[in-house]
Structure formats: structure tokens, C-alpha cells
PDB file of C-alpha atoms in Angstrom:
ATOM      1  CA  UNK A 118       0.642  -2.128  15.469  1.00  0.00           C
ATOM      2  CA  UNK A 119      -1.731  -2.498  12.225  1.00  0.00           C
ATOM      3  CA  UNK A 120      -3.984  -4.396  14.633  1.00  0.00           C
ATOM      4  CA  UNK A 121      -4.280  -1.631  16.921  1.00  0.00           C
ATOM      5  CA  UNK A 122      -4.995   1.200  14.139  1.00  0.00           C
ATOM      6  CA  UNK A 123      -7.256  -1.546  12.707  1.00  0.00           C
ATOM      7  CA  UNK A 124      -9.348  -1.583  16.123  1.00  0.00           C
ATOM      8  CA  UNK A 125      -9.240   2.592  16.709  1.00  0.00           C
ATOM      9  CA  UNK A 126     -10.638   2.891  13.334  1.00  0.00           C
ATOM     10  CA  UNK A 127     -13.046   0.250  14.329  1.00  0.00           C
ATOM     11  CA  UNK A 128     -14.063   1.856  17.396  1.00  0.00           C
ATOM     12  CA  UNK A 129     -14.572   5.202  15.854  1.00  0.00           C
ATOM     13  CA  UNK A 130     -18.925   6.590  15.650  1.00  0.00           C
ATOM     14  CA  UNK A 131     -20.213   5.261  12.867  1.00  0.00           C
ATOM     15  CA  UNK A 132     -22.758   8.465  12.418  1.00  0.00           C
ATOM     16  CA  UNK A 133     -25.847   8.180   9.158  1.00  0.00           C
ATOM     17  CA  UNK A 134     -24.474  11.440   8.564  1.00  0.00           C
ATOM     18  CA  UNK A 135     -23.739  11.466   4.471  1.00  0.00           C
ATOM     19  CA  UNK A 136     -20.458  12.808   3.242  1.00  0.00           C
ATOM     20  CA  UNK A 137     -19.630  14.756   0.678  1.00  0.00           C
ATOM     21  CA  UNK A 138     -18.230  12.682  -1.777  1.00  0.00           C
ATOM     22  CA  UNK A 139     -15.151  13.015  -4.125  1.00  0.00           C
ATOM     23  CA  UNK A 140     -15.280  13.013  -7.543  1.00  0.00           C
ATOM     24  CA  UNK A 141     -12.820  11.367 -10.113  1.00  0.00           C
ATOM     25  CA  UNK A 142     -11.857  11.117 -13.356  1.00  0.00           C
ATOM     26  CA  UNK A 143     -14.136  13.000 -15.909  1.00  0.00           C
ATOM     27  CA  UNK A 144     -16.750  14.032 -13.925  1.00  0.00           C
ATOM     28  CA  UNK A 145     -14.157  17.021 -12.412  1.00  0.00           C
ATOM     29  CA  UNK A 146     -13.478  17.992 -15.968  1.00  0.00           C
ATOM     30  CA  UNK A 147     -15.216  21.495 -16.674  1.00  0.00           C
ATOM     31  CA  UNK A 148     -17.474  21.473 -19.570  1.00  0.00           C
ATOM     32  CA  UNK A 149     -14.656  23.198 -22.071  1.00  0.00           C
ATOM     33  CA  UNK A 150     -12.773  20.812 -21.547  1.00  0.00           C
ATOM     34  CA  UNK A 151     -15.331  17.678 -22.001  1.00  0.00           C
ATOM     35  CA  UNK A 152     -16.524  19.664 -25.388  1.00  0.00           C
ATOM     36  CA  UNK A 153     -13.127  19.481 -26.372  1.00  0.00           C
ATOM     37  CA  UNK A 154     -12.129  16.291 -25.894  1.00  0.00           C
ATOM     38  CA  UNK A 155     -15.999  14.761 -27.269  1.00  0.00           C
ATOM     39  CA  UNK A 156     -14.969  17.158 -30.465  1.00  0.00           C
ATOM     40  CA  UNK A 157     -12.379  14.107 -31.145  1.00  0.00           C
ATOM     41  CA  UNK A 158     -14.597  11.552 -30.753  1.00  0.00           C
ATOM     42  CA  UNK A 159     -11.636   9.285 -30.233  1.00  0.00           C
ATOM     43  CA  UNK A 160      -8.408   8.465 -27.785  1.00  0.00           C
ATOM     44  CA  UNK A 161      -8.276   7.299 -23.980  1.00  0.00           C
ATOM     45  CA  UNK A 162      -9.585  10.752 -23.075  1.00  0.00           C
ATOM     46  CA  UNK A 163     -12.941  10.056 -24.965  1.00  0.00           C
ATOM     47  CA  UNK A 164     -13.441   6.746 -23.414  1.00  0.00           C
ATOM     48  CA  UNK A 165     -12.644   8.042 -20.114  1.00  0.00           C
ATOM     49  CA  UNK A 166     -15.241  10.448 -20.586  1.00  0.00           C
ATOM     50  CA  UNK A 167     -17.712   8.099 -22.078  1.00  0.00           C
ATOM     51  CA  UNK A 168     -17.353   5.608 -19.584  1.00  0.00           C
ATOM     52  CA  UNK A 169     -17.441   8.051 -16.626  1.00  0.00           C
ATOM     53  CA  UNK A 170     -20.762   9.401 -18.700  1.00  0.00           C
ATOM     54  CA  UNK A 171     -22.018   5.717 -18.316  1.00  0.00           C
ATOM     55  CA  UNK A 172     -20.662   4.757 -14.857  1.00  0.00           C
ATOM     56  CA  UNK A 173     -22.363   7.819 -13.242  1.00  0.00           C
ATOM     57  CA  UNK A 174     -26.010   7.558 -14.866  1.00  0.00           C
ATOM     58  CA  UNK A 175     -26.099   3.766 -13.966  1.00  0.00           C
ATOM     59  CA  UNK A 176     -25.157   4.415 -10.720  1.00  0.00           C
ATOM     60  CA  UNK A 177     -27.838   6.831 -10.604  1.00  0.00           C
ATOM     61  CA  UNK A 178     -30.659   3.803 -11.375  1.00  0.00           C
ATOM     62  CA  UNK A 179     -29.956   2.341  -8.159  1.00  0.00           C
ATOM     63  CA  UNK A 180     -30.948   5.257  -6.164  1.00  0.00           C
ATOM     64  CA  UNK A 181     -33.984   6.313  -7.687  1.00  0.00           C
ATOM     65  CA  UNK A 182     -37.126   4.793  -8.700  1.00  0.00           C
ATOM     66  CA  UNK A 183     -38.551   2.526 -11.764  1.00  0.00           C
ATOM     67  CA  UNK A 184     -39.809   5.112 -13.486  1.00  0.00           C
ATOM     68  CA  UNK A 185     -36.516   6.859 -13.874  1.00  0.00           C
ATOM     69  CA  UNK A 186     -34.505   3.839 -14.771  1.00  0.00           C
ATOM     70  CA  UNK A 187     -37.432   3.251 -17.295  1.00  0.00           C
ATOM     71  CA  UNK A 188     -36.418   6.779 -18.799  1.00  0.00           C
ATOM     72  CA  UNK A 189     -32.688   5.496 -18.899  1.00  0.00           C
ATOM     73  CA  UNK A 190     -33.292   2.568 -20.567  1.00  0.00           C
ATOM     74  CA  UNK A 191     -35.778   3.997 -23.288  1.00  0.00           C
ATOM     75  CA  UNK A 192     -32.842   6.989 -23.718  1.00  0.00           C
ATOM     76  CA  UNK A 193     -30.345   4.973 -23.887  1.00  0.00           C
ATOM     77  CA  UNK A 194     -26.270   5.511 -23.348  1.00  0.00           C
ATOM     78  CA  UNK A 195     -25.565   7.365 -26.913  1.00  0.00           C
ATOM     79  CA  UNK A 196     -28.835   9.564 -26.237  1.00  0.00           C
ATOM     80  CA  UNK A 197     -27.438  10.472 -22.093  1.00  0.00           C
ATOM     81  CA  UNK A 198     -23.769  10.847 -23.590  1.00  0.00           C
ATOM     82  CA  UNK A 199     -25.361  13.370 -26.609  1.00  0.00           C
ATOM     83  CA  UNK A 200     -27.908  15.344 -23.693  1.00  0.00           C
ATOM     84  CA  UNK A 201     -25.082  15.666 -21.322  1.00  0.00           C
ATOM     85  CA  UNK A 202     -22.689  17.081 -23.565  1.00  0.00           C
ATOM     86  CA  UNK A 203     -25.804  19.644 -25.013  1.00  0.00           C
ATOM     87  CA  UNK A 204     -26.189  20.828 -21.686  1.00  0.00           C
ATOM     88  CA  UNK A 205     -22.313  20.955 -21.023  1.00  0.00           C
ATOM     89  CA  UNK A 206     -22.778  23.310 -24.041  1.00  0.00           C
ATOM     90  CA  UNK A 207     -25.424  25.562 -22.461  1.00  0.00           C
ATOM     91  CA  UNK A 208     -23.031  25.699 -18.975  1.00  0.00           C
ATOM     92  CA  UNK A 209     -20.641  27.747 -18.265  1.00  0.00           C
ATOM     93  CA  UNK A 210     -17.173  26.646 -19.536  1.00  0.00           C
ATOM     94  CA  UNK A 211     -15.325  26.361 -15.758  1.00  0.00           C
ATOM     95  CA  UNK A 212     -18.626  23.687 -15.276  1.00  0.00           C
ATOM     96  CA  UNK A 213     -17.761  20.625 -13.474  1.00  0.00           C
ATOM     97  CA  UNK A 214     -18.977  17.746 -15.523  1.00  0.00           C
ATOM     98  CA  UNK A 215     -20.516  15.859 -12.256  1.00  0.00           C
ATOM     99  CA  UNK A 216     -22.564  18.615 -11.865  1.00  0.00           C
ATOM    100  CA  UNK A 217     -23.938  18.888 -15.161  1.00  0.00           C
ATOM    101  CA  UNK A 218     -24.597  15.156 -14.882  1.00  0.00           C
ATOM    102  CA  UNK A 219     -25.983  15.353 -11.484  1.00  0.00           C
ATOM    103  CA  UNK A 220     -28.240  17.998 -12.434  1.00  0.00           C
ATOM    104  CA  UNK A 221     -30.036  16.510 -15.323  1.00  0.00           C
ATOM    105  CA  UNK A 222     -30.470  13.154 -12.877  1.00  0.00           C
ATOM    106  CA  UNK A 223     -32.123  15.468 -10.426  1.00  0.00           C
ATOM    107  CA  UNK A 224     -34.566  16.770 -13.272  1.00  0.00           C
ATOM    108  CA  UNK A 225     -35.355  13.774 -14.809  1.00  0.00           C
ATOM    109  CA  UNK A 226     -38.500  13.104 -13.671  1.00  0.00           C
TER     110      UNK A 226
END
């Protein structure tokens, strides 16, 4: 039986079409809630939200060109951690974080 779901899933279209995506962790926390936790500076939920900070901008350097990683490199992770939590201050509280973060790797040019 796991052979034969193995082989329909097989057989389904594999389309280009992109999906949507899911986001976990941090990166679905709204801004009031990142400040908040970043205003301890300390704990598992800071780390979390460091490392998702970290994990989603070096994901970003694979997709886009030289130039940009050169920007990420120069900036460095303290410098993207302190931007994206300046901006999460200028959002709206309800915020998602991922979009925050997506935004400013969309604008950095």
C-alpha cells in the first residue's frame, strides 16, 4: 500500500507553477510581539527570533544577485537584526515579521 501512494504521488503534474509558501517560527510573529520579545534581549524566544532573522536573509543571498549579497555581508547580521526590528517599529503592530523581512529584501537594492 505505501508503494502505491508512493507511485500516485509520483505520477501527479509536476507544474513550474510557484506556491505560496508557509511560514514558521518567528517570521509569523507580528511586529508587537517581536519588539517585545527583542526588548529582553535574552531566552529561547530571542534566539528563535534571531536565528529566524538570520536564516531568512541568508536564504535571501541565494536568490538574488552579487551585489545584494555584497550589501549583506558589508551590513552584517547585528546591523539586519537592528534594521529589521526599526522597521518592525515603523509597522503596524498585527505586522507579520516575514513580511517586514521580505520587504526590506525586496528594497535592498
Amino acid at each position: 500500500m505505501k508503494r502505491l501512494a508512493f507511485l500516485v504521488f509520483a505520477a501527479l503534474p509536476c507544474g513550474t507553477a510557484s506556491a505560496d509558501g508557509f511560514v514558521m517560527g518567528a517570521g509569523r510573529w507580528t511586529c508587537e510581539q517581536v519588539l517585545a520579545v527583542a526588548a529582553r534581549a535574552e531566552g529561547s524566544e530571542f534566539e528563535q527570533l534571531a536565528g529566524w532573522v538570520m536564516g531568512f536573509w541568508s536564504h535571501a543571498t541565494f536568490e538574488r544577485e552579487t551585489g545584494f549579497v555584497d550589501i549583506v555581508e558589508n551590513v552584517g547580521g547585528r546591523g539586519i537584526f537592528d534594521a529589521t526590528l526599526g522597521e518592525c517599529q515603523r509597522a503596524p503592530g498585527d505586522t507579520q515579521l516575514y513580511v517586514v523581512s521580505r520587504s526590506m529584501i525586496e528594497n535592498t537594492k
